[in-house]
Amino acid sequence: MKTRAAVMYEHNQPVVVEDLELEDPKANEVLVRTAASGVCHSDLSVVTGAIYYDAAVVLGHEGAGIIEHVGKDVTDFHVGDHVILSFVTYCSDCKMCRMEKVCLCESYDVPRGYQLDGTYRLYNKSGQGILQMARIATMSEYMVVPHQNLVKIDDRHSLEKAALVGCGVTTGVGAVLNTAKVEPGSSVAVIGTGGVGLNAIQGAVLAKAKKIIAVDIAEKKLDFAKRFGATDVVNATDNDPVEAVRELTEGRGVDYAFEVIGNPDTIVQAYRMVRAAGTAVIVGMAHHQKEFSIPAQHFVATERQIIGSFYGSCQPRVDMPKLLNLYTEGKLKLDELITKHYQLDQINEAFADMEAGENARGVITFN
Ligand code: PAD
Ligand code: ZN
C-alpha cells in the first residue's frame, strides 16, 4: 500500500515529503494508521546527524493511531485498538526489562531503524529501502511496527493528546518521578523549557517540589514555563544561570537540576547549580560525538550525582495510561502543550519554528 511520509535523505537538507510503498505486516507486526505525530527536537537531531541514522529514514517517534491490521502471531492487539507508539522496542523478559528498566531492553541487537528481522518495510519509487526512526516513524500516514512498540490506550482519549505522551510528556515527567524520584518540598531547576522541559516542570509539580526554577534563553518559553508551574524563571541570555539559581536557593544550589537541551555547556551548568550531594539529571540528547567535562576532585568532595534519564525511565504500558488518566483528572496539562498544528507537508516549517523557539509543542495531524 501507499503511505505519505517525511523522509530525511541527506543530513542538514530539507526533509522530503513523498509517497512510499509500505509492505504488509509480517509475523508479530502491526499496521497502524497514524492520527498525530508530535515534533520533538530529537527528530530535528536526526536531520542534523546529532542523533545518527543512516539515510534515508522516515522521521517521527512521538505518535498515536489506530490499528488497521495485525500480522500473524499477534495476540495482544486487535484491529480498531487505539495505541501510543513507544520509541523503544522491549521484550519484557531480559535482565533489564525484569529490573523494570525496559527502555534499556537488551534483546534486540538490530541496527538503528530496521525492523527486528533486519529488513525494511518502506521503499521509495526507485525501490530504495527506507528506515523508520525508532523502528516506528510516526511522520507517516501508516506504519508497520513490532507489536512490542505498542501501548494500548482507552478509546475515550484524544489521539492528538495521546501522541504527546509517546515522547515529550513521558520523558519529562518520568525524568522527575521515575529517574530522580524528586521528594516533596524539593527545589528543582529545569534548564531548557521546550516540549520536554515543560513536562519536567509538570513532573516537579506532581512531585510537590516547593521551588521550580525554569531556565531558558527565550522569554516566550519562560512564559510557558510559568503557566506549567514554574515558581521562578531565569533568562540565561542576560544572567549567569548558575549564579541566578544559587541566589534563589540561599546560595546553596538546588536539590535537583534537569538539563533538557542536549548541550555539554548546559550539562555542566546543571552540575554546577546543584547543592552538595544534589543530583544533576541529563535528559537532553547531545550530539553523539560530544563529551562534557567536570572537575574530578570537586565531584568527589561535594558528593554530587550526575545521572542520565532515557525516556523518563518509563515502562510505557504502565506509565502512559497513567499519564492520560492524570490528564483526564485535570492534574496534567496536555491541551496547553500544543501551540501549533501542521500538515505533514509543512514539516520543514515545523522544524524552522522549533529552531526559532516558537512552540511549546507543534503537532502534525493526519486526515
Ligand atoms: P525544544 O527545542 O522544544 O526545547 C529546547 C529548549 O532549550 C528551547 O526552549 C530553547 O530555547 C532552550 N535552550 C536552547 N539553548 C539554551 C541555553 N543555552 N540555555 C537555556 N535554554 C536553552 O526541544 P525538546 O524539548 O523537544 O527536546 C529537548 C532535548 O531533549 C533534546 O536534546 C531532545 O533530543 C531530548 C530528548 N531526550 C529524550 C530522552 O529520552 N532523554 C527524549 C526526547 C527528547
Ligand atoms: Zn522525542
XYZ file of N, CA and C in Angstrom, residues 104-203:
300
model
N 15.917 0.126 28.502
C 17.289 -0.344 28.270
C 17.277 -1.820 27.873
N 16.149 -2.295 27.349
C 15.979 -3.694 26.935
C 17.190 -4.173 26.121
N 17.622 -5.386 26.421
C 18.853 -5.919 25.802
C 18.584 -6.875 24.651
N 17.324 -7.096 24.326
C 17.016 -8.232 23.450
C 17.189 -8.001 21.954
N 17.133 -6.756 21.505
C 17.040 -6.554 20.055
C 18.282 -5.857 19.517
N 19.243 -6.664 19.118
C 20.500 -6.132 18.632
C 20.407 -5.951 17.109
N 19.566 -4.994 16.705
C 19.323 -4.759 15.276
C 19.790 -3.338 14.977
N 20.490 -3.091 13.846
C 20.912 -1.714 13.562
C 19.726 -0.749 13.553
N 20.017 0.494 13.941
C 19.006 1.539 14.087
C 18.077 1.686 12.876
N 16.793 1.656 13.116
C 15.818 1.989 12.077
C 15.296 0.807 11.275
N 15.920 -0.381 11.447
C 15.450 -1.576 10.743
C 14.401 -2.305 11.578
N 13.558 -3.076 10.921
C 12.636 -3.942 11.651
C 13.440 -5.062 12.321
N 12.799 -5.820 13.198
C 13.541 -6.777 14.037
C 14.198 -7.902 13.232
N 13.698 -8.151 12.005
C 14.355 -9.172 11.168
C 15.458 -8.554 10.307
N 15.783 -7.281 10.572
C 16.886 -6.622 9.867
C 16.530 -6.135 8.472
N 15.237 -6.066 8.135
C 14.838 -5.608 6.796
C 13.982 -4.343 6.884
N 13.631 -3.827 5.711
C 12.795 -2.617 5.605
C 11.332 -2.998 5.401
N 10.431 -2.094 5.752
C 9.022 -2.214 5.329
C 8.667 -1.128 4.335
N 9.511 -0.103 4.228
C 9.221 1.040 3.358
C 10.211 1.107 2.202
N 9.671 1.447 1.009
C 10.507 1.607 -0.192
C 10.053 2.842 -0.941
N 10.999 3.573 -1.531
C 10.590 4.716 -2.368
C 10.366 4.238 -3.804
N 10.030 5.192 -4.689
C 9.633 4.758 -6.039
C 10.808 4.200 -6.847
N 12.050 4.473 -6.410
C 13.206 3.859 -7.080
C 13.527 2.488 -6.499
N 12.743 2.054 -5.511
C 12.990 0.739 -4.913
C 13.986 0.763 -3.767
N 14.409 1.972 -3.352
C 15.359 2.090 -2.232
C 14.641 1.814 -0.905
N 15.210 0.950 -0.064
C 14.657 0.689 1.264
C 14.825 1.914 2.145
N 13.793 2.230 2.923
C 13.824 3.422 3.784
C 13.641 2.981 5.239
N 14.540 3.475 6.118
C 14.486 3.127 7.542
C 13.340 3.852 8.250
N 13.029 3.400 9.462
C 11.998 4.038 10.289
C 12.637 4.499 11.592
N 12.538 5.787 11.889
C 13.084 6.295 13.147
C 12.465 5.517 14.307
N 13.297 5.068 15.214
C 12.880 4.304 16.400
C 12.075 3.055 16.015
N 12.261 2.613 14.753
C 11.538 1.447 14.232
C 10.040 1.724 14.093
N 9.624 2.993 14.280
C 8.198 3.315 14.166
C 7.933 4.298 13.024
N 8.517 5.507 13.065
C 8.308 6.509 12.001
C 6.882 7.059 12.018
N 6.616 7.899 13.024
C 5.259 8.437 13.188
C 4.945 9.567 12.202
N 5.940 10.036 11.460
C 5.654 11.068 10.443
C 5.349 10.398 9.118
N 4.464 9.424 9.189
C 3.997 8.696 8.012
C 2.520 8.401 8.251
N 1.720 8.434 7.186
C 0.275 8.195 7.356
C 0.010 6.811 7.946
N 0.830 5.848 7.544
C 0.694 4.475 8.053
C 2.069 3.986 8.464
N 2.083 3.082 9.448
C 3.368 2.498 9.872
C 3.174 1.016 10.139
N 4.167 0.228 9.758
C 4.225 -1.172 10.192
C 5.291 -1.235 11.273
N 4.901 -1.739 12.457
C 5.794 -1.695 13.622
C 5.720 -3.018 14.390
N 6.761 -3.331 15.172
C 6.678 -4.520 16.027
C 5.593 -4.319 17.097
N 4.882 -5.371 17.450
C 3.845 -5.213 18.484
C 4.463 -4.791 19.814
N 5.758 -5.077 19.992
C 6.437 -4.688 21.240
C 6.557 -3.174 21.391
N 6.302 -2.400 20.335
C 6.377 -0.939 20.423
C 5.014 -0.296 20.700
N 3.994 -1.113 20.951
C 2.653 -0.544 21.084
C 2.176 -0.511 22.529
N 1.422 0.540 22.819
C 0.801 0.705 24.134
C -0.688 0.929 23.890
N -1.512 -0.009 24.335
C -2.957 0.143 24.123
C -3.504 1.181 25.104
N -4.370 2.049 24.581
C -4.994 3.066 25.458
C -6.504 3.036 25.278
N -7.201 3.640 26.222
C -8.653 3.733 26.169
C -9.094 4.611 24.995
N -10.174 4.176 24.298
C -10.670 4.916 23.124
C -11.138 6.329 23.449
N -11.454 6.586 24.738
C -12.011 7.904 25.066
C -10.962 9.018 25.001
N -9.684 8.666 24.969
C -8.652 9.710 24.941
C -8.470 10.282 23.539
N -8.194 11.571 23.475
C -7.867 12.201 22.190
C -6.522 11.654 21.718
N -6.478 11.205 20.462
C -5.222 10.632 19.941
C -4.149 11.707 19.763
N -4.591 12.929 19.552
C -3.634 14.029 19.404
C -2.913 14.285 20.742
N -3.657 14.243 21.831
C -3.041 14.435 23.151
C -2.197 13.199 23.486
N -2.725 12.033 23.138
C -2.006 10.784 23.430
C -0.652 10.756 22.715
N -0.606 11.336 21.507
C 0.656 11.344 20.747
C 1.775 11.970 21.578
N 1.448 13.057 22.280
C 2.477 13.765 23.059
C 3.029 12.912 24.194
N 2.176 12.017 24.683
C 2.598 11.113 25.753
C 3.631 10.111 25.212
N 3.620 9.916 23.884
C 4.570 8.984 23.255
C 6.027 9.366 23.431
N 6.322 10.668 23.635
C 7.705 11.036 23.957
C 7.775 12.133 25.012
N 7.452 13.367 24.630
C 7.761 14.529 25.469
C 7.220 14.454 26.883
N 5.964 14.059 27.028
C 5.332 14.061 28.350
C 5.976 12.990 29.232
N 6.069 11.794 28.684
C 6.617 10.667 29.440
C 8.089 10.910 29.791
N 8.839 11.488 28.847
C 10.263 11.749 29.082
C 10.451 12.797 30.172
N 9.700 13.884 30.087
C 9.872 14.988 31.044
C 9.352 14.635 32.424
N 8.108 14.167 32.489
C 7.521 13.817 33.792
C 8.308 12.655 34.406
N 8.636 11.680 33.570
C 9.336 10.478 34.060
C 10.725 10.792 34.603
N 11.418 11.765 34.001
C 12.757 12.117 34.498
C 12.673 12.536 35.964
N 11.594 13.235 36.297
C 11.436 13.750 37.664
C 10.913 12.661 38.612
N 9.861 11.945 38.145
C 9.218 10.991 39.062
C 9.929 9.632 39.089
N 10.370 9.152 37.927
C 10.963 7.803 37.888
C 12.478 7.808 38.047
N 13.160 8.686 37.286
C 14.632 8.655 37.319
C 15.141 9.293 38.610
N 14.751 10.553 38.851
C 15.296 11.265 40.010
C 14.517 10.958 41.293
N 13.246 10.617 41.152
C 12.380 10.386 42.321
C 12.435 11.592 43.277
N 12.130 12.753 42.721
C 12.153 14.008 43.489
C 11.164 13.932 44.656
N 11.619 14.343 45.836
C 10.788 14.284 47.044
C 9.973 15.566 47.208
N 8.815 15.483 47.876
C 8.034 16.681 48.168
C 8.893 17.703 48.909
N 8.682 18.984 48.588
C 9.430 20.050 49.261
C 10.779 20.357 48.633
N 11.175 19.594 47.617
C 12.493 19.792 46.988
C 12.552 21.095 46.199
N 13.797 21.510 45.920
C 13.999 22.599 44.963
C 14.546 21.991 43.673
N 13.997 22.490 42.544
C 14.295 21.897 41.236
C 14.593 23.013 40.239
N 15.611 22.800 39.400
C 15.813 23.707 38.258
C 15.665 22.897 36.980
N 15.039 23.484 35.981
C 14.912 22.831 34.669
C 15.552 23.765 33.648
N 16.638 23.302 33.023
C 17.322 24.131 32.017
C 16.836 23.692 30.643
N 16.161 24.593 29.938
C 15.571 24.269 28.632
C 14.122 23.886 28.842
N 13.212 24.849 28.573
C 11.800 24.575 28.836
C 11.033 24.525 27.516
N 11.487 23.633 26.641
C 10.763 23.320 25.407
C 9.759 22.212 25.687
N 9.416 21.468 24.633
C 8.387 20.438 24.760
C 8.663 19.431 25.861
N 9.908 19.041 26.045
C 10.239 18.060 27.082
C 10.423 18.760 28.435
N 11.138 19.889 28.444
C 11.410 20.599 29.698
C 10.132 21.048 30.399
N 9.127 21.487 29.639
C 7.853 21.893 30.267
C 7.235 20.707 31.006
N 7.466 19.528 30.478
C 6.937 18.332 31.150
C 7.765 17.947 32.367
N 9.042 18.309 32.380
C 9.829 18.131 33.606
C 9.265 19.075 34.677
N 8.871 20.270 34.249
C 8.231 21.201 35.205
C 6.928 20.591 35.732
N 6.138 20.011 34.819
C 4.894 19.366 35.280
C 5.207 18.209 36.240
N 6.289 17.491 35.961
C 6.694 16.395 36.852
C 7.038 16.927 38.231
